[in-house]
Each structure stands twice: as C-alpha cells, then as structure tokens.
Coordinates of C-alpha atoms in Angstrom, one line a residue:
M1 CA 129.2 95.8 77.4
R2 CA 128.3 95.9 81.1
E3 CA 124.6 95.0 81.2
I4 CA 122.1 95.5 84.0
V5 CA 119.2 93.1 84.6
T6 CA 116.1 94.7 86.2
V7 CA 113.8 92.6 88.4
Q8 CA 110.4 93.9 89.7
V9 CA 108.7 92.0 92.4
G10 CA 105.2 92.9 93.6
S11 CA 102.3 95.0 92.4
F12 CA 103.5 98.4 93.5
A13 CA 107.0 97.7 92.3
N14 CA 105.5 96.9 88.8
F15 CA 103.5 100.1 88.8
I16 CA 106.7 102.1 89.5
G17 CA 108.5 100.0 86.9
S18 CA 105.9 100.8 84.3
H19 CA 106.6 104.5 84.8
F20 CA 110.3 103.8 84.6
W21 CA 110.2 102.0 81.3
N22 CA 107.9 104.6 79.9
F23 CA 110.6 107.2 80.7
Q24 CA 113.2 105.0 78.9
D25 CA 110.9 104.7 75.9
E26 CA 110.5 108.5 75.7
M27 CA 114.3 108.8 75.8
L28 CA 114.7 106.3 73.0
G29 CA 112.2 108.3 70.9
L30 CA 114.0 111.6 71.6
A31 CA 117.3 110.0 70.6
A32 CA 115.8 108.7 67.3
D33 CA 114.2 112.1 66.5
P34 CA 116.4 113.8 63.8
Y35 CA 115.2 117.2 65.1
G36 CA 115.5 116.3 68.8
D37 CA 117.9 117.8 71.3
P38 CA 121.5 116.7 70.7
A39 CA 121.8 115.9 74.4
F40 CA 119.8 112.8 73.9
K41 CA 122.1 111.6 71.1
T42 CA 125.2 111.5 73.2
Q43 CA 127.2 108.2 73.0
S44 CA 127.6 108.4 76.8
L45 CA 124.0 107.4 77.2
N46 CA 124.0 103.7 76.3
M47 CA 120.5 102.2 76.4
D48 CA 121.9 98.7 75.6
V49 CA 122.8 98.5 79.3
I50 CA 119.2 97.9 80.2
Y51 CA 117.7 96.9 76.9
R52 CA 118.2 93.8 74.7
T53 CA 118.0 93.2 71.0
G54 CA 116.1 90.2 69.8
E55 CA 114.1 88.8 66.9
T56 CA 110.6 87.4 66.5
H57 CA 109.7 84.2 64.8
Q58 CA 108.9 86.2 61.7
G59 CA 112.4 87.7 61.6
T60 CA 111.4 91.2 63.0
T61 CA 114.1 92.9 65.1
T62 CA 112.9 93.8 68.6
Y63 CA 114.3 96.0 71.3
T64 CA 112.9 95.2 74.7
P65 CA 113.8 95.8 78.4
R66 CA 116.1 93.3 80.0
L67 CA 113.5 92.8 82.7
L68 CA 111.9 90.1 84.8
S69 CA 108.5 91.2 86.3
I70 CA 106.8 89.1 89.0
D71 CA 103.2 89.7 90.1
F72 CA 99.9 88.0 90.9
Q73 CA 98.1 85.9 88.3
G74 CA 95.7 88.2 86.4
S75 CA 97.8 91.3 87.1
L76 CA 98.7 91.9 83.5
G77 CA 95.2 93.1 82.5
S78 CA 94.8 93.0 78.7
V79 CA 98.4 92.0 78.1
S80 CA 99.3 88.4 77.6
S81 CA 102.0 86.8 79.7
K82 CA 103.6 85.9 76.4
G83 CA 104.0 89.6 75.5
T84 CA 102.8 91.5 72.5
L85 CA 105.6 91.0 70.0
Y86 CA 105.8 87.2 69.7
S87 CA 103.2 84.9 68.4
E88 CA 101.2 83.3 71.1
G89 CA 100.8 79.9 69.4
S90 CA 97.6 78.0 68.7
N91 CA 94.8 77.7 71.2
E92 CA 93.6 74.4 69.6
P93 CA 93.5 71.4 71.9
S94 CA 96.4 68.9 71.8
E95 CA 96.0 65.7 69.7
V96 CA 97.2 63.7 72.7
V97 CA 94.1 62.2 74.4
T98 CA 94.5 61.5 78.1
W99 CA 90.8 61.5 79.1
A100 CA 88.0 59.7 77.4
G101 CA 85.2 61.4 79.3
H102 CA 83.2 64.5 78.7
V103 CA 85.3 67.8 78.7
S104 CA 83.8 71.1 79.6
T105 CA 85.8 74.3 79.1
H106 CA 85.2 77.4 81.2
A107 CA 87.1 80.5 80.1
S108 CA 86.8 84.1 81.5
E109 CA 86.4 87.0 79.1
P110 CA 89.8 88.6 78.4
Q111 CA 90.4 92.1 79.6
K112 CA 89.7 94.8 77.0
K113 CA 92.4 97.3 76.1
N114 CA 91.7 100.8 77.4
L115 CA 91.7 103.9 75.1
F116 CA 95.3 104.6 75.8
L117 CA 96.5 101.1 74.7
Q118 CA 94.1 101.2 71.8
S119 CA 95.6 104.5 70.6
L120 CA 99.1 103.0 70.9
Y121 CA 98.1 100.0 68.8
Q122 CA 96.5 102.2 66.1
E123 CA 99.6 104.3 65.9
E124 CA 101.8 101.2 65.5
Q125 CA 99.5 100.1 62.7
D126 CA 99.7 103.5 61.1
A127 CA 95.9 103.8 61.3
P128 CA 94.2 107.1 62.0
L129 CA 92.7 107.5 65.4
T130 CA 89.5 109.0 64.0
N131 CA 87.8 109.6 60.6
G132 CA 86.7 113.1 59.7
I133 CA 85.2 114.6 56.6
N134 CA 87.8 117.3 56.5
G135 CA 91.0 118.1 58.4
E136 CA 89.2 120.5 60.8
A137 CA 86.7 117.9 61.9
K138 CA 89.4 115.3 62.3
D139 CA 91.4 117.6 64.5
S140 CA 88.4 118.2 66.6
Q141 CA 87.6 114.6 67.0
H142 CA 91.3 113.8 67.7
E143 CA 91.3 116.4 70.5
I144 CA 88.2 114.9 72.0
Q145 CA 89.7 111.5 71.9
D146 CA 92.9 112.7 73.5
T147 CA 90.8 114.1 76.4
D148 CA 89.1 110.8 76.7
I149 CA 92.5 109.1 76.9
V150 CA 93.6 111.4 79.6
N151 CA 90.4 110.8 81.6
C152 CA 90.9 107.1 81.1
L153 CA 94.4 107.3 82.6
D154 CA 93.3 109.5 85.5
E155 CA 90.3 107.5 86.5
G156 CA 90.4 104.0 85.0
V157 CA 93.9 102.5 85.7
Q158 CA 93.5 99.1 87.3
F159 CA 96.6 97.3 86.2
W160 CA 100.2 98.5 85.8
T161 CA 100.0 97.5 82.1
D162 CA 97.1 99.9 81.5
F163 CA 99.6 102.8 81.0
S164 CA 102.6 100.9 79.8
K165 CA 103.9 101.9 76.4
V166 CA 106.6 99.2 76.2
H167 CA 106.6 95.8 74.6
Y168 CA 107.9 93.0 76.7
H169 CA 109.7 89.8 75.9
P170 CA 107.7 86.6 76.9
Q171 CA 110.5 85.7 79.4
S172 CA 110.0 89.1 81.1
L173 CA 106.5 88.4 82.6
Y174 CA 105.9 85.9 85.4
E175 CA 102.5 85.5 87.1
V176 CA 102.4 83.8 90.5
N177 CA 99.5 81.4 90.3
G178 CA 97.9 79.0 92.7
L179 CA 98.0 81.2 95.8
W180 CA 94.2 81.0 96.3
M181 CA 93.9 84.2 98.1
D182 CA 93.0 87.8 97.6
A183 CA 95.8 90.4 97.0
K184 CA 94.7 92.2 100.2
Q185 CA 95.3 89.1 102.2
F186 CA 98.8 88.8 100.8
D187 CA 100.0 91.6 103.1
N188 CA 102.6 90.3 105.5
Y189 CA 106.0 88.6 105.5
G190 CA 104.8 85.3 107.0
I191 CA 102.0 84.6 104.5
G192 CA 104.5 84.6 101.5
R193 CA 107.3 82.7 103.2
D194 CA 106.9 79.5 101.2
V195 CA 105.7 80.9 97.9
F196 CA 109.0 80.8 96.1
M197 CA 109.7 77.2 96.9
E198 CA 106.2 75.8 96.2
N199 CA 105.1 74.2 92.9
L200 CA 108.5 74.7 91.3
R201 CA 107.9 78.5 91.2
G202 CA 111.6 79.1 92.2
E203 CA 112.9 77.1 89.3
E204 CA 110.6 78.8 86.8
I205 CA 111.6 82.3 88.0
C206 CA 115.3 81.4 88.0
D207 CA 115.0 80.0 84.5
K208 CA 113.5 83.2 83.2
L209 CA 116.3 85.3 84.9
R210 CA 118.9 82.9 83.5
F211 CA 117.6 83.6 80.0
F212 CA 118.6 87.3 80.2
I213 CA 121.9 86.7 82.0
E214 CA 123.2 84.1 79.5
E215 CA 122.9 86.6 76.6
C216 CA 124.9 89.3 78.5
D217 CA 128.5 89.9 77.5
H218 CA 129.5 91.0 81.0
I219 CA 126.7 91.7 83.4
Q220 CA 127.3 94.7 85.6
G221 CA 124.7 93.9 88.2
F222 CA 121.0 93.5 89.2
Q223 CA 118.5 96.2 89.9
F224 CA 115.7 95.0 92.1
I225 CA 112.5 96.9 92.8
V226 CA 110.6 95.1 95.6
D227 CA 107.4 95.5 97.6
D228 CA 109.0 95.0 101.0
S229 CA 105.9 95.3 103.3
G230 CA 103.8 92.3 102.1
G231 CA 103.9 88.7 101.0
F232 CA 106.2 89.5 98.0
S233 CA 109.1 90.4 100.4
P234 CA 109.9 86.8 101.4
L235 CA 109.5 85.7 97.8
A236 CA 112.1 88.4 96.8
A237 CA 114.4 87.4 99.6
D238 CA 114.4 83.7 98.6
F239 CA 115.0 84.8 95.0
L240 CA 117.8 87.0 96.0
E241 CA 119.4 84.2 98.1
S242 CA 119.3 82.0 95.0
V243 CA 120.8 84.8 92.9
S244 CA 123.6 85.4 95.4
D245 CA 124.4 81.7 95.4
E246 CA 124.5 81.3 91.6
Y247 CA 126.0 84.7 90.7
T248 CA 128.3 85.3 93.7
N249 CA 130.3 88.2 92.4
T250 CA 127.4 90.1 90.8
P251 CA 126.3 93.1 92.9
V252 CA 122.6 93.9 93.6
L253 CA 121.1 97.4 94.0
L254 CA 117.7 97.1 95.7
Y255 CA 114.9 99.6 96.0
A256 CA 112.4 98.7 98.8
V257 CA 109.1 100.3 97.8
R258 CA 105.8 100.6 99.7
G259 CA 102.4 101.4 98.4
P260 CA 99.9 103.7 100.0
S261 CA 98.0 100.9 101.6
S262 CA 101.0 99.8 103.7
H263 CA 101.0 103.2 105.5
M264 CA 97.3 103.1 106.5
S265 CA 96.7 103.3 110.2
L266 CA 96.0 99.8 111.7
S267 CA 93.0 99.2 113.9
S268 CA 94.9 98.0 117.0
R269 CA 98.2 98.2 118.7
K270 CA 98.7 94.5 118.3
Q271 CA 98.4 94.8 114.5
T272 CA 100.8 97.7 114.5
V273 CA 103.4 95.7 116.5
V274 CA 103.0 92.7 114.2
R275 CA 103.4 94.9 111.1
D276 CA 106.5 96.5 112.5
L277 CA 108.0 93.0 113.3
H278 CA 107.3 91.8 109.8
D279 CA 108.9 94.9 108.3
A280 CA 112.0 94.4 110.5
V281 CA 112.4 90.8 109.4
S282 CA 111.8 91.9 105.8
F283 CA 114.4 94.6 105.8
S284 CA 116.9 92.3 107.6
R285 CA 116.6 89.5 105.0
L286 CA 116.5 91.7 101.9
S287 CA 119.5 93.9 103.0
S288 CA 121.6 90.8 103.6
F289 CA 121.6 89.9 99.9
C290 CA 122.4 93.2 98.3
K291 CA 125.3 95.7 98.1
M292 CA 122.9 98.7 98.6
I293 CA 119.3 98.9 99.7
V294 CA 117.3 102.1 99.1
P295 CA 114.1 102.3 101.2
V296 CA 111.5 104.3 99.3
G297 CA 108.3 105.1 101.1
L298 CA 105.5 107.6 100.6
P299 CA 105.8 109.5 103.9
S300 CA 109.3 110.5 103.0
L301 CA 107.9 112.4 100.0
S302 CA 106.0 115.0 102.1
R303 CA 109.0 117.4 102.2
M304 CA 109.5 116.9 98.5
L305 CA 105.9 117.7 97.8
C306 CA 106.2 120.9 99.8
M307 CA 109.3 121.9 97.9
L308 CA 107.6 121.3 94.6
R309 CA 104.6 123.4 95.6
R310 CA 107.0 126.3 96.4
Y311 CA 107.9 126.3 92.7
T312 CA 104.2 126.4 91.8
L313 CA 104.1 122.9 90.5
Q314 CA 100.7 121.4 91.1
V315 CA 101.1 118.0 92.7
S316 CA 98.3 116.0 94.2
H317 CA 98.5 113.4 97.0
S318 CA 97.2 110.7 94.7
A319 CA 99.0 107.4 94.3
W320 CA 99.6 108.3 90.7
S321 CA 101.6 111.4 91.6
H322 CA 103.5 109.4 94.2
L323 CA 104.4 106.9 91.6
V324 CA 105.7 109.5 89.2
L325 CA 107.8 111.2 91.9
L326 CA 109.3 107.9 93.0
Q327 CA 110.1 107.0 89.4
I328 CA 111.8 110.4 88.8
Y329 CA 114.1 109.6 91.6
L330 CA 114.9 106.1 90.4
M331 CA 115.3 107.3 86.8
Y332 CA 118.2 109.6 87.7
L333 CA 120.0 106.9 89.6
V334 CA 119.8 104.6 86.5
L335 CA 120.9 107.4 84.2
W336 CA 124.1 107.6 86.2
M337 CA 124.6 103.9 85.6
L338 CA 123.9 104.2 81.9
M339 CA 126.4 107.1 81.6
G340 CA 129.0 105.2 83.7
L341 CA 128.9 107.7 86.5
Y342 CA 127.9 105.1 89.1
K343 CA 129.5 101.7 89.4
C344 CA 128.0 98.8 91.3

C-alpha cells in the first residue's frame, strides 16, 4: 500500500477540504451500492490510499480520512475536536485538588447542529426525519424539510463542518488556540511567523501527523492544502520544514489556495505593496519544501466560469460556487493518484 496523508492548513483550505471529503464519501457510497455503476467498483480505484481503518473503544470498525486539519480555535462549529465517532470522556472535574479557594466555571453554549447535520445524524440512527399520519403526508413533510436543508446550506453556513458529511478521527482535528486575535487580523505573513513554535504547538501538530504516518505501510507522499495569503502561510511553511527534516525522501504536493477576501481591493498603494511582498515571501518559502506547488486563486476561475456558462450551466460568483469548482479540480488530481496514474 502506498498511502497519502492529507494536511489542510487554514480556514479556506478546510472549506475546500470539506468539499473534497464529501466527494470521496459519495464515491464510497456509490462503490458500496449493489445497483450502482460498475465504474465505481473497479479495483483500480483504491480508497485506502487516503482513508484509514480504525476501531473505537467499543470495538466498532471505522473508516476515516487520513487527514490533519489545522484551523482557529472555535472553527469546528458544532463538531468536537475529538471527532464524532470516539467517546469524548467524562467532563467531571479531576479528583486531584491543586487549589483550595473558590472555583467559578464559565462555559459558553455549544454550537447547535444545523438542519443538514441533524438529518445526517437521524439517518445514521435509522430514525425518520418526520412523522406523518400517512405516507402522503410524510412525503410532503419530508420534501419541505429537504427544502429547509437546502436553504440552510445556501444561507447559513458559518463553519466548514456545517456541510461536512464525514466522520473524523480525534487526531485529525487541531485548533490553534491562544492567538488572542480576530481571524480578520490574522491576514499577513508576518503576523503568523512565530505561531508554529510558540506554546509547543509545533510538537503537538507533529505528534498528530506522526500518528497517521506510523500506521502507513509505505507512505507515498503528503498532500497539503494551504491558505497562502495570510497568517497560516508561515505556520504551514514551518510545519513543512519540520516534515522535510523528518521525512526527507517523502514528496509533498502543495495546493496554495486563496479565499475571496484575499483578492479584495486594498485602500492604499502601500497596503497593496505590503500584501504583494508578503505573498512573495509566502510563495518562496512554501515552494522550497515541496516537489510541486499548484497556486489556486479565484481570479483564475473567470475563464472557467465563462466556459461553463456556454454549456448552459448556471454558476454564480458566490464563494460556495468557487469552492465547488476548486474542489472539482483537486478531486481529479487525487483520482489520478488513487488509480496510480500519477506518481509523486
């Protein structure tokens, strides 16, 4: 087996990655469908390259992405950083007493699952989505609920987990905590320069990556999806430097992605020059640690959008559509890897 480990660094990279893993989940479903197209049942398409088999504490077999996702603290929405398949342990306080004074606990309300995630949970529990008196009424209610779910995904997506169908291993999710800044302020190379090395974050991230590598038979390479225009770029560069030192002969394929906000017009020429300098430093460092770097930016999609419209495909300029188009492109590259048509 020649496995691939995927690493997603940054908010926009995780939005793209969520689409990517949803595509893979659909392919797994088509391959398992006894009435599905035989094209999805070919032995040439080996999903074990990017997925791993595991087991919960209860002995239940799991099949989860071989993935490490890095993002801000609180970016997982209603999903726990420990995932959804494994028990999260007890929330009771420890018996070890280190403080004899008064203790006051302040906890924020957890994010609620949206209608899409609720419907997925109900399907997994084999529970009906709605209760009707007869089949006709149930179908009608089901149709209304499907419409509500679509509206929820069109208008209410706040986190990349809001539309993710996939279960993740606890080692797959890492939240960068202790930054003490708004995500909008974390928007240039210099501001994230020391994030990887501070507060043992680098060791924690490398330990999570090592978990996936050590269970591989013969790792083929790493697939990085990185926000390259903000503070996550230096974090990814430091991480890549650590990876290149520890896994010298393992190649890296890197997708440098940029969200819509990175292409907004800046208010002054000075800001434009500063942003260009940050982007140049970012590209230089990231490219030095990988075998291939694929810059993926929204302006480059303009021609693609025009071509798609010629074939009467209705595509909007929303960030959601951009994400889907970017992910279609990435999906085909990874399919080549899974089928052995592309070698790192």
